[in-house]
Short mmCIF file of C-alpha atoms in Angstrom, two decimals:
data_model
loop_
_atom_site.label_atom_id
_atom_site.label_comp_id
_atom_site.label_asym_id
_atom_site.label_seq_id
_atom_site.Cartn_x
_atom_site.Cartn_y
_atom_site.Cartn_z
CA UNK D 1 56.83 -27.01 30.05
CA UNK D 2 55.70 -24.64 27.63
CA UNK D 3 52.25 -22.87 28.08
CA UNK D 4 49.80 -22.60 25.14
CA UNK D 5 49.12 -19.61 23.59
CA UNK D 6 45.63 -17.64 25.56
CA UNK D 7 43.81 -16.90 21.91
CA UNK D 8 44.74 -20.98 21.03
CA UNK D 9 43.31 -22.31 24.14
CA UNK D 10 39.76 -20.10 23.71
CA UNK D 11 39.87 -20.35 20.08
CA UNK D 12 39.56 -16.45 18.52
CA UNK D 13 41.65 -14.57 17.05
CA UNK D 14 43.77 -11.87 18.55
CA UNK D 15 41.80 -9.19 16.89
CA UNK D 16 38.40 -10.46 18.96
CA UNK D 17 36.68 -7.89 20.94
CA UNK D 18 35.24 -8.45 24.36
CA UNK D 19 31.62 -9.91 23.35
CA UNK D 20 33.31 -12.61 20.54
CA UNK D 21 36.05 -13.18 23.56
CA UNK D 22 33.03 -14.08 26.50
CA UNK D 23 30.95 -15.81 23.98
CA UNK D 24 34.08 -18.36 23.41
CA UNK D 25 34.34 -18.91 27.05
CA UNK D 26 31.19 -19.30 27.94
CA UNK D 27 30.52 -22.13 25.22
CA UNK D 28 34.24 -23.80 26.50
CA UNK D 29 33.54 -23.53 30.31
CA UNK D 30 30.44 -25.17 29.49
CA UNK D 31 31.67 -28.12 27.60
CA UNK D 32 34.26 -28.90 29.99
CA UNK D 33 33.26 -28.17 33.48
CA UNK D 34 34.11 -30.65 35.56
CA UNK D 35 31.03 -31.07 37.13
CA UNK D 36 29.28 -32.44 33.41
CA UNK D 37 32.60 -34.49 32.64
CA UNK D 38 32.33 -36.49 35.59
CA UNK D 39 34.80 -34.81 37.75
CA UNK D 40 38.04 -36.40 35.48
CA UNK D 41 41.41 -34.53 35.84
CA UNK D 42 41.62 -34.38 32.18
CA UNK D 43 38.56 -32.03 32.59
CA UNK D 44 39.86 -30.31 35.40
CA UNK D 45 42.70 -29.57 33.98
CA UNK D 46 41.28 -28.15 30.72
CA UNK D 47 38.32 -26.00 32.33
CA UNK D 48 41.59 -24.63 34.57
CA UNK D 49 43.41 -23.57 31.58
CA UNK D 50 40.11 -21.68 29.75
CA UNK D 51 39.24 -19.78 32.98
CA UNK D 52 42.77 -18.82 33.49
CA UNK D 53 43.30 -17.68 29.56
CA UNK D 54 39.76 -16.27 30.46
CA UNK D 55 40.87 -14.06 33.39
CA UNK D 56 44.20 -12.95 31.59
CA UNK D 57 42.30 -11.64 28.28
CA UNK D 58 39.08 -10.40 29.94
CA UNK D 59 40.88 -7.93 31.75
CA UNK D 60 41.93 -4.53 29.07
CA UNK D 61 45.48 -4.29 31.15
CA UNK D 62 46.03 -7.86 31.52
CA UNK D 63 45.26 -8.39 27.84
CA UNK D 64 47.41 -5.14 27.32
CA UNK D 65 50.73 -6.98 28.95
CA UNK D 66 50.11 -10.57 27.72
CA UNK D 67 49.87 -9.24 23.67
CA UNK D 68 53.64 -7.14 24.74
CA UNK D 69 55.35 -9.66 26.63
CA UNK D 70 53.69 -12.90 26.71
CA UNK D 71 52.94 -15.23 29.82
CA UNK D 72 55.39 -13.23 31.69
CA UNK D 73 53.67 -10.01 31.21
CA UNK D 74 50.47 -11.85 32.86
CA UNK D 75 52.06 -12.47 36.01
CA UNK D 76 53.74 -15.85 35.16
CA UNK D 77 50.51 -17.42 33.28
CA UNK D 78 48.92 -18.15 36.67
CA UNK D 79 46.41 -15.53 37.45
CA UNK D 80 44.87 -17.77 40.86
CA UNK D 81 47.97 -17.69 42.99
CA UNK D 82 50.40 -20.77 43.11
CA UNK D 83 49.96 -24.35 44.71
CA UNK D 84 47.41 -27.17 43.25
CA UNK D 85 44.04 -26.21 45.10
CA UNK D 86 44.81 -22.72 45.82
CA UNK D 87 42.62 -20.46 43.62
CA UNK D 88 39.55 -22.89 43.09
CA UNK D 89 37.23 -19.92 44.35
CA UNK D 90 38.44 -17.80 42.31
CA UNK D 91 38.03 -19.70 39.06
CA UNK D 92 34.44 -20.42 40.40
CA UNK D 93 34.01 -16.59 40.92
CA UNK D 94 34.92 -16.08 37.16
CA UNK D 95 32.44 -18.86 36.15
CA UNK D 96 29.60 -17.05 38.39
CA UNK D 97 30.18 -13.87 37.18
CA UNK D 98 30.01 -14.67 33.58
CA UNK D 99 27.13 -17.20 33.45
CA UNK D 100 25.50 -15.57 36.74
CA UNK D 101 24.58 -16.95 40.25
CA UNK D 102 21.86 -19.60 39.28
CA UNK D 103 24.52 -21.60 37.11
CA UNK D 104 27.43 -20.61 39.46
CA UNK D 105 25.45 -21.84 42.35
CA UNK D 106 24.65 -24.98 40.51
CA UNK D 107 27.76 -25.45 39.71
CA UNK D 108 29.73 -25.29 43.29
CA UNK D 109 30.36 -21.36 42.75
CA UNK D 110 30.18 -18.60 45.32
CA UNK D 111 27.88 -16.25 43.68
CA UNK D 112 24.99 -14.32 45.06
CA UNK D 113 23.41 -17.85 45.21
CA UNK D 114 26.02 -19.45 47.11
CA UNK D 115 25.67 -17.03 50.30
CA UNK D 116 21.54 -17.62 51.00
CA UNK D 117 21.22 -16.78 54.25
CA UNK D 118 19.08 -19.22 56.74
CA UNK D 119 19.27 -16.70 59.55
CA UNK D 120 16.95 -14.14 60.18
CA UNK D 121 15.79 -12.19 56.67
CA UNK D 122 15.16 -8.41 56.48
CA UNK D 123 11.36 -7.90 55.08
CA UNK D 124 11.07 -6.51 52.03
CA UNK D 125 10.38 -2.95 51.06
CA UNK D 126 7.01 -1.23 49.92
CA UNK D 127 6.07 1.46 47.80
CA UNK D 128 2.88 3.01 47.71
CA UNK D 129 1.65 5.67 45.73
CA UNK D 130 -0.56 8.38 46.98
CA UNK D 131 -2.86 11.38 45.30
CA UNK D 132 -3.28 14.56 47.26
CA UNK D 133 -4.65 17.92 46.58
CA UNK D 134 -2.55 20.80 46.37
CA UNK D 135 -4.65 22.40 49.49
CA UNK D 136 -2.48 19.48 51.44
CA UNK D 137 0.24 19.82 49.75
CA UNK D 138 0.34 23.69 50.49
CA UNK D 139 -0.68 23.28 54.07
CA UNK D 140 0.87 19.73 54.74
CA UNK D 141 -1.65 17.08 55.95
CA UNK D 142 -2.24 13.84 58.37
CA UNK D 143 -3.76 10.99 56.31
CA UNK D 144 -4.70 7.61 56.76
CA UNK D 145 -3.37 4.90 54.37
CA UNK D 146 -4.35 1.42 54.27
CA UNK D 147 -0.99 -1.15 53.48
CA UNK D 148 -1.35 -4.63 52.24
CA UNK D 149 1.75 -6.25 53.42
CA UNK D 150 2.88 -9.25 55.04
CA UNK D 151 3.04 -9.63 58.64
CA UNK D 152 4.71 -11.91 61.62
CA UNK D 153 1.69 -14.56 61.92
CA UNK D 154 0.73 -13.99 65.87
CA UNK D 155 -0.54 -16.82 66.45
CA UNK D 156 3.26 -18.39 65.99
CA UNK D 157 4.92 -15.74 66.60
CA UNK D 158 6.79 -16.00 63.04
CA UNK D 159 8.31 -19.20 63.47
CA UNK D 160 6.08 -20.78 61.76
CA UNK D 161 5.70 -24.07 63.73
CA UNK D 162 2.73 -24.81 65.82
CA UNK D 163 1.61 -23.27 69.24
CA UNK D 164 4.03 -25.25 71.84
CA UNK D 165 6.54 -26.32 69.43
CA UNK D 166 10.00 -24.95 67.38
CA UNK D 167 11.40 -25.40 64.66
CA UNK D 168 14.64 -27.93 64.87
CA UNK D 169 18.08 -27.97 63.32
CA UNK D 170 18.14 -29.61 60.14
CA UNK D 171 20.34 -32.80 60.22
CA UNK D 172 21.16 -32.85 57.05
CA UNK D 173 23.14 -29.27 56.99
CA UNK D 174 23.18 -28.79 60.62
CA UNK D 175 21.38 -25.89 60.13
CA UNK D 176 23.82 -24.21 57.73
CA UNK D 177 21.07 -24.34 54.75
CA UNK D 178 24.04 -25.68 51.99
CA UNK D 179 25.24 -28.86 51.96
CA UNK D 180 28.92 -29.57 50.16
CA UNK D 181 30.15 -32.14 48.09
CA UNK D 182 33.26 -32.82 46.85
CA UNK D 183 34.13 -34.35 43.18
CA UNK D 184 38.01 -33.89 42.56
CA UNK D 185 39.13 -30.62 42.17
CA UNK D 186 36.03 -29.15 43.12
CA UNK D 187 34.31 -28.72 46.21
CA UNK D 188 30.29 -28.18 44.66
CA UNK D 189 27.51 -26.61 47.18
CA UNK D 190 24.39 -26.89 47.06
CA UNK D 191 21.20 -25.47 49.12
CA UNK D 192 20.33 -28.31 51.44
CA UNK D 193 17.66 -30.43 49.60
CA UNK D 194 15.94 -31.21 53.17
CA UNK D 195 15.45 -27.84 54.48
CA UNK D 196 15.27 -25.84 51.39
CA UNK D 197 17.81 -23.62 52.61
CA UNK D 198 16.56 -22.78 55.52
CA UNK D 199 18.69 -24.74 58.15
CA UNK D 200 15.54 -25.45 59.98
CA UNK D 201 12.77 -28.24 60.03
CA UNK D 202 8.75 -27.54 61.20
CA UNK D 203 7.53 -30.89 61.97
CA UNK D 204 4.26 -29.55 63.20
CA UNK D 205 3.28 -26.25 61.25
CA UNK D 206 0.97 -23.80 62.46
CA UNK D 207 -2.32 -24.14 60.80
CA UNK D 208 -2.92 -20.18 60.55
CA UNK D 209 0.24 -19.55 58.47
CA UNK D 210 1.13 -22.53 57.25
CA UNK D 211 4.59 -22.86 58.25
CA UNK D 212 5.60 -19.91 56.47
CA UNK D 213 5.80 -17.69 59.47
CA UNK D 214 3.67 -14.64 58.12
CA UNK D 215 0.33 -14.08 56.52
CA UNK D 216 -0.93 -11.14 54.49
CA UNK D 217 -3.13 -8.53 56.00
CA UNK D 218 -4.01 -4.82 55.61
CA UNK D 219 -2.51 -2.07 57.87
CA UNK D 220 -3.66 1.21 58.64
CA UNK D 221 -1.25 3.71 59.28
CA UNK D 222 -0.98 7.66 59.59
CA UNK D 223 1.10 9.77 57.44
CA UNK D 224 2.45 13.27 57.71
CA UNK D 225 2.60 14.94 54.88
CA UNK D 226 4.39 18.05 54.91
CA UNK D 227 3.71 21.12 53.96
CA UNK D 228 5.65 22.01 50.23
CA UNK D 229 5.60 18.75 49.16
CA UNK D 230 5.32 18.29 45.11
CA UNK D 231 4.78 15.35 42.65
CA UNK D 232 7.38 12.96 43.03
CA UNK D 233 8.31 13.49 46.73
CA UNK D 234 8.69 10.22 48.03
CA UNK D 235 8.06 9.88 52.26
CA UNK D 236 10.57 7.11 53.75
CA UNK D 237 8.52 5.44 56.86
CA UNK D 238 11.35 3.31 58.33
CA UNK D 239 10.51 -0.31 59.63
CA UNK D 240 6.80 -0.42 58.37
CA UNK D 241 7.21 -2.48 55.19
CA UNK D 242 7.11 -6.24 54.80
CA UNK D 243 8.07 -8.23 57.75
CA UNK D 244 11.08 -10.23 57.93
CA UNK D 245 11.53 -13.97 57.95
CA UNK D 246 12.76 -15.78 60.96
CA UNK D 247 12.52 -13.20 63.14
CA UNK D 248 14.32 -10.41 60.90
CA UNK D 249 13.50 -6.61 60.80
CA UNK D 250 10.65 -5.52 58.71
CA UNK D 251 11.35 -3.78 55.76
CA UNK D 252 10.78 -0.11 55.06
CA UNK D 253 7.37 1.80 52.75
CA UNK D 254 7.93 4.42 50.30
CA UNK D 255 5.06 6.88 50.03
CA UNK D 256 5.11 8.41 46.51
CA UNK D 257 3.09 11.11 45.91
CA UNK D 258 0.93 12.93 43.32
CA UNK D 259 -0.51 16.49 43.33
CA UNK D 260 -4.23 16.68 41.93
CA UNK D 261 -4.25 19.07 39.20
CA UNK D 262 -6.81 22.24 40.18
CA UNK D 263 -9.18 23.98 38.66
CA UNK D 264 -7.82 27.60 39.51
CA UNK D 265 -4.25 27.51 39.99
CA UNK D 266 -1.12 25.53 38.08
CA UNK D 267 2.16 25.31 40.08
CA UNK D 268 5.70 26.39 38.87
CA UNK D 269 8.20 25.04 41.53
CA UNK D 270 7.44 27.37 44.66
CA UNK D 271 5.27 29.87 42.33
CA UNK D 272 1.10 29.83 42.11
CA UNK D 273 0.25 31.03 38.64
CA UNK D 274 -3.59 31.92 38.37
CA UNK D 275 -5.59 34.03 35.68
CA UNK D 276 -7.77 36.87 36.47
CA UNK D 277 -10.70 38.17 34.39
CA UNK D 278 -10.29 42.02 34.57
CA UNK D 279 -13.70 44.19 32.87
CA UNK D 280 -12.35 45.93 29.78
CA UNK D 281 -13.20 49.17 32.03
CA UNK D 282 -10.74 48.61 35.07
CA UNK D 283 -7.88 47.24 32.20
CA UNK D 284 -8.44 50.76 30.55
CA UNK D 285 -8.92 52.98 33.72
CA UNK D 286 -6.89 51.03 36.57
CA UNK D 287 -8.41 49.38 39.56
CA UNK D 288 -8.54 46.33 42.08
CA UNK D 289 -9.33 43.10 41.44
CA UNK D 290 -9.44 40.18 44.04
CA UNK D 291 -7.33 37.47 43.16
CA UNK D 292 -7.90 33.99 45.08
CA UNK D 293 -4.56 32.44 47.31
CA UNK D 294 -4.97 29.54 49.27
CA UNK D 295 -5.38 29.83 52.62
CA UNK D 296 -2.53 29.92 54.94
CA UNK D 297 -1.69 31.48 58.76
CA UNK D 298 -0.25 34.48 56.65
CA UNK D 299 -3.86 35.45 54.68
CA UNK D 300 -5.22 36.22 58.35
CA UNK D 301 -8.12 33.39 57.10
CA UNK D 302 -8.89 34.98 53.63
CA UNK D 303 -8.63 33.64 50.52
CA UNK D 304 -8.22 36.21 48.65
CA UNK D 305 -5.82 38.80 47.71
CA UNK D 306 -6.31 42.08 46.00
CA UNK D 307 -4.39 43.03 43.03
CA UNK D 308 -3.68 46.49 41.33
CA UNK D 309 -4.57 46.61 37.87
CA UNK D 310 -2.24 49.77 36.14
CA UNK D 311 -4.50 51.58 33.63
CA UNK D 312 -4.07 50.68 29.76
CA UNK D 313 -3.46 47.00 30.94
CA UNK D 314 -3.33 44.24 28.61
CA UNK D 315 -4.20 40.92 28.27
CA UNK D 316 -1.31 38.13 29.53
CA UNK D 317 0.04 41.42 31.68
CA UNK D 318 1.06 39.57 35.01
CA UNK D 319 1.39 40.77 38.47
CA UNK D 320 3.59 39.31 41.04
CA UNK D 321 2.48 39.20 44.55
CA UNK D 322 5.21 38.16 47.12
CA UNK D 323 4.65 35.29 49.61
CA UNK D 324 1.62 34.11 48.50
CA UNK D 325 3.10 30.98 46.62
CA UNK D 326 3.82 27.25 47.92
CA UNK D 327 6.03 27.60 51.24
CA UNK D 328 9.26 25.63 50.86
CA UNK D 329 9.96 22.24 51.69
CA UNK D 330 12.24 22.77 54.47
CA UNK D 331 10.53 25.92 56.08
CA UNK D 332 12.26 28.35 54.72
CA UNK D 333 10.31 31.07 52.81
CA UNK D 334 7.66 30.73 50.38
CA UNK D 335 7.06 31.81 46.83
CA UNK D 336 4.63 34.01 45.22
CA UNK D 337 1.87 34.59 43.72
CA UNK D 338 1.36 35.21 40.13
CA UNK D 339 -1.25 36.83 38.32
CA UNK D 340 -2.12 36.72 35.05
CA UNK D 341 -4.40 39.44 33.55
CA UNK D 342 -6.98 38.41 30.79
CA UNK D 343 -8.99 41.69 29.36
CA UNK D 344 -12.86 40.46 29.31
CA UNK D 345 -14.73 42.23 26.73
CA UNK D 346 -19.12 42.95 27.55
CA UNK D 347 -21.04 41.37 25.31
CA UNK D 348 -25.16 41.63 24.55
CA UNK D 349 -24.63 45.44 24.63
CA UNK D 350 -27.88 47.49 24.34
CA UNK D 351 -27.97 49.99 22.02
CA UNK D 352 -27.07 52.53 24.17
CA UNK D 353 -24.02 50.81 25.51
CA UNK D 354 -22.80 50.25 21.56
CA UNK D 355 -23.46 53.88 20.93
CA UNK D 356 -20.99 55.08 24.00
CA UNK D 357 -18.58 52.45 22.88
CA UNK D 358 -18.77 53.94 19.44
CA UNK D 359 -18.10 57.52 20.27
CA UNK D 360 -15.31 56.01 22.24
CA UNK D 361 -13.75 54.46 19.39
CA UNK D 362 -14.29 57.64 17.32
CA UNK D 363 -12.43 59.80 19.69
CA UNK D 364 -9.24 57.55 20.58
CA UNK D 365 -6.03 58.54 18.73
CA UNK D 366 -2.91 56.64 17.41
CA UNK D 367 -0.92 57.34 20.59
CA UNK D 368 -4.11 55.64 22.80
CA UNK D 369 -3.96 52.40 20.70
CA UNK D 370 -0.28 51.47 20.59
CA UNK D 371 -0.25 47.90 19.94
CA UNK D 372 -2.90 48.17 17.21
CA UNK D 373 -0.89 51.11 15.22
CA UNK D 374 2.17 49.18 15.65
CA UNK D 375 0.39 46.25 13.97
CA UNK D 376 -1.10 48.32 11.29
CA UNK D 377 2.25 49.95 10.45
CA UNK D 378 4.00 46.17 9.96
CA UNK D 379 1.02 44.84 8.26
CA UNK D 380 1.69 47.45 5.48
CA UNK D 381 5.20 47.28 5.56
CA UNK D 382 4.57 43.24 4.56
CA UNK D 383 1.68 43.70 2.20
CA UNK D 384 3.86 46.31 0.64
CA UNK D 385 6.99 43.98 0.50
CA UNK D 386 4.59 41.21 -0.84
CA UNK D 387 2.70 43.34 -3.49
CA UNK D 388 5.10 46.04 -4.80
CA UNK D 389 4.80 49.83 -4.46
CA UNK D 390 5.30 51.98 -0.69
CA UNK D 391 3.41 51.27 2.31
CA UNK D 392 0.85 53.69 1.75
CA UNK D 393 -0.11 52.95 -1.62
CA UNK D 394 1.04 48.61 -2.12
CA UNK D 395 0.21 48.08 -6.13
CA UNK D 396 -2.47 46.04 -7.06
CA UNK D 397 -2.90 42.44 -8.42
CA UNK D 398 -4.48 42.00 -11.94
#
């Protein structure tokens, strides 16, 4: 018998893209699943012939073959296999995967909805964010946390039924937590309406929990943080998240953490960048100025580290001293230090001071002030450029 054309059966036009092609489907498969027509073959057959025109045109290489050769380029027009039932899962899978698990679990499909477990349940995971200073994060640090999280109820030991008692086997799904029904073509499974899934019955619940098997409390527990640790780095502590259901393994907690910003140093990957106020004296005549470091094993217990200032220095000059930055992550090495010079310059000068600073300024020469005749030399050049006339003698406005 001949087959009907894959665009005729959904409706659209060859020249439909993937979104106009879905959006047909989904409005057919819906209209004619079996399971709102009463279970007829009429609509058996029909939702059959959409999810397998469907299949074929939803596919790029499928599609591809079928527009070249036909039925015969898509494998014979029967993209579930041969023989009458054969293939019902997969035509259930296609339904699932375009409408999603809630309607393909409503509707007898095998989606993510269709495998709820009633065994034992992994907990679920935790994340917790936490705010350090960079002192810990340079030296690494034990801290206690407090967890809110849920936790096996002790009084039942997490089954959730009452001191002396267990939960039983549900009759209805024999402890399977789905219950099957069929209607014609389709076999359509449901979560057990008795047990709620869980393939188990509490006749007498524990009064603490409730029957649920775990209650909520607050847990203390001790980190490590290590030392070269940075915003962002996230600390794995296996098994102490939520716990699991029905006797399942507790989940896992993910630490995030934070560095405090500080009031003396800024951090550049492995490097500690700090600024130094150097007297306008040492920047012109060279010196030593202490520079604070955070304490580690390798400052012998000081804090401080002593930096050589080169005569004529300058403001945003910066001096790099080895070893003295964050230590690395994995142990290896550590980065430096780096010092930024800023030039302070006295003020509430008595007159005596102002004098000497004035004779000073008398007696320098070009060659002692480079930066500033540099900057006088360009400023002409522009003025010049701007006004008309040489450098040394720029015209005048009107």
């Amino acid at each position: 018998m001949a087959q009907r054309d894959y665009y005729e059966i959904l409706g659209v036009e060859r020249t439909v893209d993937a979104a106009v092609l879905k959006s047909a489907y989904r409005k057919l498969a819906m209209e004619h699943h079996p399971d709102r027509n009463g279970g007829s073959e009429e609509s058996v057959a029909r939702f059959k012939e959409i999810s397998e025109a469907y299949t074929v045109l939803s596919d790029e290489q499928k599609r591809a073959a079928y527009d070249r050769f036909g039925h015969a380029g898509a494998g014979g027009g029967n993209p579930f296999g041969q023989g009458g039932g054969q293939g019902f899962h997969d035509i259930n899978d296609i339904f699932s995967q375009v409408f999603g698990d809630a309607f393909g679990d409503a509707f007898g499909g095998r989606g993510g909805g269709g495998r709820q477990s009633h065994g034992p349940r992994r907990g679920s995971d935790l994340r917790y964010d936490l705010e350090i200073t960079l002192e810990q994060a340079y030296k690494g640090a034990e801290v206690e946390i407090a967890i809110p999280t849920l936790m096996a109820c002790e009084v039942c030991d997490g089954s959730g039924a009452k001191a002396g008692t267990k939960p039983t086997i549900c009759s209805t799904c024999g402890g399977a937590g789905r219950v099957r029904q069929a209607n014609g073509f389709f076999q359509v499974e449901r979560t057990c309406p008795r047990c709620g899934g869980s393939g188990e019955m509490i006749a007498d619940p524990c009064t603490t929990c409730r029957g649920h098997g775990q209650v909520r409390k607050t847990r203390k527990l001790s980190l490590k943080v290590p030392a070269g640790v940075d915003d962002g780095s996230r600390i794995r502590l296996s098994g102490e998240g939520e716990a699991g259901q029905r006797g399942g393994p507790r989940g896992d907690l993910y630490v995030f953490l934070s560095v405090q910003p500080h009031e003396l140093f800024e951090r550049d990957n492995l490097d500690l960048l700090v600024t130094v106020p150097v007297p306008m004296t040492v920047a012109a005549l060279g010196g030593v100025v202490d520079a604070p470091c955070l304490i580690s094993d390798a400052c012998d217990g000081k804090c401080k580290a002593p930096v050589e200032v080169p005569a004529g220095a300058q403001t945003g000059k910066t001096v790099r001293i080895k070893g003295k930055g964050m230590p690395h992550l994995n142990g290896r090495g550590r980065g430096d230090l780096v010092v930024e010079l800023f030039v302070e310059t006295p003020t509430d000068l008595n007159a005596r001071q102002k004098e000497l600073l004035a004779e000073l300024a008398a007696s320098l020469g070009e060659s002692q002030t480079p930066r500033n005749t540099s900057f006088a030399g360009k400023a002409k050049r522009f003025w010049a450029d701007i006004l008309g006339g040489d450098a040394d003698n720029p015209k005048e406005t009107a």
